[in-house]
Amino acid sequence: MTIQHFSLLNKTTRQQIIDEIHSLVLPISPLFTPKMKSGAKFNYQMTCCGDIGWISDHFGYRYSKLHPETQQPWAKFPPSLSTIIDYLKLQGYIPKNYQAQTCLINKYLAGDKLGLHQDKDEQNLTAPIISISLGASGIFQLGGMNRKDQVQEIILNPGDIMIMADEDRLRFHGFKGILKGHKRVNLTIRQVY
Ligand code: SIN
Ligand code: FE2
């Protein structure tokens, strides 16, 4: 199984990432509530940074070079995130030629959740997906290759890294909700092309 889950980021590093998101990302790429094709709202707020960002609206899911509300290019990767990517390469967790092209930033408050889905809007479905958990602990759901497969619950704590690679890159997964505390932020880093 090519799922790697480990605790990596100490409190200082986590705070640095949060501070950089507040000072460098949100002023350029503010949080928004995505909608499904039907018009139904997602149960959390999101934004992105990087060359391209994942969005969802009445046209459906896709990657876009522009923020859907400001119509401006996404904020750049904050330095602390680039440092983490470099470290993961150096330690052999991800390939040296991995290109971190986008980071999806999901913000969940108590009661917010994300249903089971596969990440498959990317042209490149072989590059690993890197997920970083910040803030409140929460319950991640890890399913199989089919929606009906058994789902395992994994607790993600602040500072945890989860990497889904190879045959596990396309597993169904979701987020059931935060355990205690009032806010969780999940960063999903992807190579789209
Ligand atoms: C996602 O699948 O996009 C996010 C999962 C999480 O919040 O842990
Ligand atoms: Fe996902």
Tab-separated table of C-alpha atoms and ligand atoms in Angstrom:
chain	number	residue	atom	x	y	z
A	1	MET	CA	0.000	0.000	0.000
A	2	THR	CA	1.417	3.366	-0.951
A	3	ILE	CA	-0.236	5.521	1.620
A	4	GLN	CA	2.194	7.289	3.876
A	5	HIS	CA	0.813	8.940	7.002
A	6	PHE	CA	3.117	10.517	9.550
A	7	SER	CA	3.376	13.421	11.946
A	8	LEU	CA	5.853	16.028	10.704
A	9	LEU	CA	5.164	19.660	11.507
A	10	ASN	CA	5.730	21.137	14.953
A	11	LYS	CA	3.644	23.956	16.375
A	12	THR	CA	6.007	26.711	15.217
A	13	THR	CA	6.014	25.432	11.642
A	14	ARG	CA	2.241	25.032	11.649
A	15	GLN	CA	1.794	28.585	12.883
A	16	GLN	CA	4.208	29.838	10.236
A	17	ILE	CA	2.145	28.181	7.485
A	18	ILE	CA	-1.087	29.642	8.886
A	19	ASP	CA	0.503	33.099	9.163
A	20	GLU	CA	1.733	32.920	5.573
A	21	ILE	CA	-1.683	31.813	4.343
A	22	HIS	CA	-3.195	34.838	6.102
A	23	SER	CA	-0.609	37.356	4.933
A	24	LEU	CA	0.331	36.066	1.468
A	25	VAL	CA	-2.507	33.917	0.136
A	26	LEU	CA	-5.889	35.119	1.428
A	27	PRO	CA	-5.468	38.814	0.496
A	28	ILE	CA	-4.960	37.713	-3.153
A	29	SER	CA	-7.080	34.551	-3.215
A	30	PRO	CA	-9.889	34.903	-0.644
A	31	LEU	CA	-11.840	31.912	0.673
A	32	PHE	CA	-15.089	31.111	-1.139
A	33	THR	CA	-17.831	28.475	-0.902
A	34	PRO	CA	-17.770	26.256	-3.994
A	35	LYS	CA	-21.016	25.074	-5.546
A	36	MET	CA	-21.963	21.928	-7.401
A	37	LYS	CA	-23.439	21.931	-10.906
A	38	SER	CA	-26.870	21.767	-9.286
A	39	GLY	CA	-26.208	25.001	-7.425
A	40	ALA	CA	-25.958	23.187	-4.058
A	41	LYS	CA	-23.244	24.650	-1.847
A	42	PHE	CA	-20.286	22.633	-0.538
A	43	ASN	CA	-20.087	22.190	3.236
A	44	TYR	CA	-16.872	24.166	3.667
A	45	GLN	CA	-14.913	27.119	2.323
A	46	MET	CA	-11.874	26.841	0.095
A	47	THR	CA	-9.285	28.671	-1.928
A	48	CYS	CA	-6.104	27.732	-3.799
A	49	CYS	CA	-2.592	28.910	-4.463
A	50	GLY	CA	-0.110	28.010	-7.192
A	51	ASP	CA	-0.175	28.174	-10.989
A	52	ILE	CA	-3.643	26.733	-11.212
A	53	GLY	CA	-6.513	25.992	-8.833
A	54	TRP	CA	-9.359	23.501	-8.511
A	55	ILE	CA	-12.806	25.104	-8.578
A	56	SER	CA	-16.406	23.979	-8.768
A	57	ASP	CA	-19.410	26.002	-9.911
A	58	HIS	CA	-22.456	25.632	-12.166
A	59	PHE	CA	-20.165	24.484	-15.002
A	60	GLY	CA	-18.858	21.643	-12.817
A	61	TYR	CA	-15.420	20.740	-11.442
A	62	ARG	CA	-12.277	21.904	-13.184
A	63	TYR	CA	-8.903	23.556	-12.869
A	64	SER	CA	-8.684	27.255	-13.575
A	65	LYS	CA	-5.826	29.740	-13.750
A	66	LEU	CA	-8.095	32.377	-12.187
A	67	HIS	CA	-9.889	32.729	-8.851
A	68	PRO	CA	-13.622	32.403	-9.628
A	69	GLU	CA	-14.632	35.533	-7.708
A	70	THR	CA	-11.741	37.952	-8.171
A	71	GLN	CA	-10.915	36.653	-11.696
A	72	GLN	CA	-7.244	37.158	-10.760
A	73	PRO	CA	-4.386	34.613	-10.917
A	74	TRP	CA	-3.985	32.572	-7.723
A	75	ALA	CA	-1.504	33.631	-5.025
A	76	LYS	CA	1.930	32.018	-5.213
A	77	PHE	CA	2.947	29.112	-2.963
A	78	PRO	CA	3.983	30.538	0.414
A	79	PRO	CA	7.683	29.856	1.201
A	80	SER	CA	6.925	27.509	4.138
A	81	LEU	CA	5.019	25.145	1.820
A	82	SER	CA	7.820	25.100	-0.744
A	83	THR	CA	10.236	24.214	2.065
A	84	ILE	CA	8.069	21.251	3.075
A	85	ILE	CA	7.909	19.987	-0.526
A	86	ASP	CA	11.717	20.209	-0.768
A	87	TYR	CA	12.069	18.303	2.505
A	88	LEU	CA	9.690	15.543	1.343
A	89	LYS	CA	11.780	15.160	-1.842
A	90	LEU	CA	15.044	15.089	0.091
A	91	GLN	CA	13.720	12.398	2.424
A	92	GLY	CA	12.404	10.311	-0.475
A	93	TYR	CA	8.699	10.596	0.386
A	94	ILE	CA	7.940	11.977	-3.081
A	95	PRO	CA	9.883	11.811	-6.374
A	96	LYS	CA	12.623	14.404	-6.955
A	97	ASN	CA	10.927	15.531	-10.163
A	98	TYR	CA	7.567	16.179	-8.467
A	99	GLN	CA	6.108	19.546	-9.425
A	100	ALA	CA	3.862	21.116	-6.805
A	101	GLN	CA	1.582	23.078	-9.130
A	102	THR	CA	-1.378	23.735	-6.892
A	103	CYS	CA	-2.392	23.735	-3.268
A	104	LEU	CA	-6.064	23.466	-2.394
A	105	ILE	CA	-6.851	25.061	0.962
A	106	ASN	CA	-9.998	23.688	2.623
A	107	LYS	CA	-11.341	25.247	5.797
A	108	TYR	CA	-13.737	23.154	7.877
A	109	LEU	CA	-15.696	24.441	10.860
A	110	ALA	CA	-17.575	22.161	13.281
A	111	GLY	CA	-20.170	20.217	11.267
A	112	ASP	CA	-18.450	20.783	7.918
A	113	LYS	CA	-17.632	17.682	5.887
A	114	LEU	CA	-16.586	16.432	2.486
A	115	GLY	CA	-18.235	13.380	0.928
A	116	LEU	CA	-16.432	10.374	-0.546
A	117	HIS	CA	-14.804	11.172	-3.893
A	118	GLN	CA	-11.799	10.388	-6.057
A	119	ASP	CA	-9.291	13.077	-7.063
A	120	LYS	CA	-9.365	12.654	-10.812
A	121	ASP	CA	-9.737	16.082	-12.378
A	122	GLU	CA	-5.971	16.169	-12.901
A	123	GLN	CA	-4.419	15.370	-16.285
A	124	ASN	CA	-1.635	13.611	-14.420
A	125	LEU	CA	-3.130	10.812	-12.336
A	126	THR	CA	0.204	9.266	-11.357
A	127	ALA	CA	1.879	12.050	-9.352
A	128	PRO	CA	1.248	11.617	-5.602
A	129	ILE	CA	-1.227	13.742	-3.663
A	130	ILE	CA	0.124	15.361	-0.522
A	131	SER	CA	-2.226	16.390	2.251
A	132	ILE	CA	-1.250	18.530	5.259
A	133	SER	CA	-3.542	18.851	8.292
A	134	LEU	CA	-3.622	21.988	10.441
A	135	GLY	CA	-5.850	23.093	13.323
A	136	ALA	CA	-8.397	20.736	14.848
A	137	SER	CA	-8.034	16.966	14.523
A	138	GLY	CA	-10.541	15.266	12.296
A	139	ILE	CA	-11.702	11.987	10.796
A	140	PHE	CA	-10.443	11.182	7.309
A	141	GLN	CA	-12.265	8.450	5.415
A	142	LEU	CA	-10.226	6.158	3.209
A	143	GLY	CA	-12.151	3.871	0.892
A	144	GLY	CA	-11.101	1.643	-1.977
A	145	MET	CA	-11.188	1.962	-5.736
A	146	ASN	CA	-14.976	1.644	-5.851
A	147	ARG	CA	-17.443	3.859	-4.039
A	148	LYS	CA	-19.030	0.873	-2.312
A	149	ASP	CA	-15.752	-0.512	-0.931
A	150	GLN	CA	-15.261	-0.584	2.816
A	151	VAL	CA	-14.213	2.725	4.326
A	152	GLN	CA	-11.510	3.003	6.961
A	153	GLU	CA	-11.471	5.963	9.363
A	154	ILE	CA	-8.124	7.595	10.027
A	155	ILE	CA	-7.628	10.370	12.553
A	156	LEU	CA	-5.653	13.252	11.121
A	157	ASN	CA	-3.961	15.431	13.702
A	158	PRO	CA	-2.452	18.892	13.223
A	159	GLY	CA	0.963	18.586	11.570
A	160	ASP	CA	0.153	15.224	9.953
A	161	ILE	CA	1.137	14.563	6.371
A	162	MET	CA	-0.710	12.016	4.271
A	163	ILE	CA	0.617	11.026	0.859
A	164	MET	CA	-1.512	8.973	-1.537
A	165	ALA	CA	0.657	7.526	-4.286
A	166	ASP	CA	0.792	4.868	-6.998
A	167	GLU	CA	-2.183	2.474	-6.899
A	168	ASP	CA	-3.648	4.379	-3.919
A	169	ARG	CA	-3.650	7.725	-5.735
A	170	LEU	CA	-7.209	7.138	-6.943
A	171	ARG	CA	-8.772	5.732	-3.808
A	172	PHE	CA	-12.110	7.140	-2.704
A	173	HIS	CA	-11.687	9.392	0.314
A	174	GLY	CA	-13.545	12.056	2.239
A	175	PHE	CA	-13.590	14.051	5.440
A	176	LYS	CA	-16.188	13.125	8.057
A	177	GLY	CA	-15.747	16.084	10.370
A	178	ILE	CA	-13.613	17.648	13.045
A	179	LEU	CA	-13.292	15.853	16.356
A	180	LYS	CA	-12.823	18.677	18.811
A	181	GLY	CA	-11.851	22.275	18.417
A	182	HIS	CA	-13.562	24.557	15.976
A	183	LYS	CA	-11.467	24.865	12.839
A	184	ARG	CA	-9.458	22.530	10.650
A	185	VAL	CA	-7.469	23.549	7.598
A	186	ASN	CA	-6.417	20.940	5.066
A	187	LEU	CA	-3.866	21.659	2.368
A	188	THR	CA	-3.862	19.369	-0.659
A	189	ILE	CA	-0.836	19.725	-2.889
A	190	ARG	CA	-1.025	18.299	-6.380
A	191	GLN	CA	0.842	18.033	-9.630
A	192	VAL	CA	-1.919	18.595	-12.179
A	193	TYR	CA	-0.026	18.062	-15.475
B	1	SIN	C1	-9.782	16.513	-0.016
B	1	SIN	O1	-9.970	15.341	-0.309
B	1	SIN	O2	-9.812	17.395	-0.882
B	1	SIN	C2	-9.522	16.947	1.393
B	1	SIN	C3	-9.495	15.869	2.414
B	1	SIN	C4	-9.254	16.388	3.812
B	1	SIN	O3	-9.773	17.438	4.181
B	1	SIN	O4	-8.535	15.730	4.570
B	2	FE2	FE	-9.818	14.757	-2.381
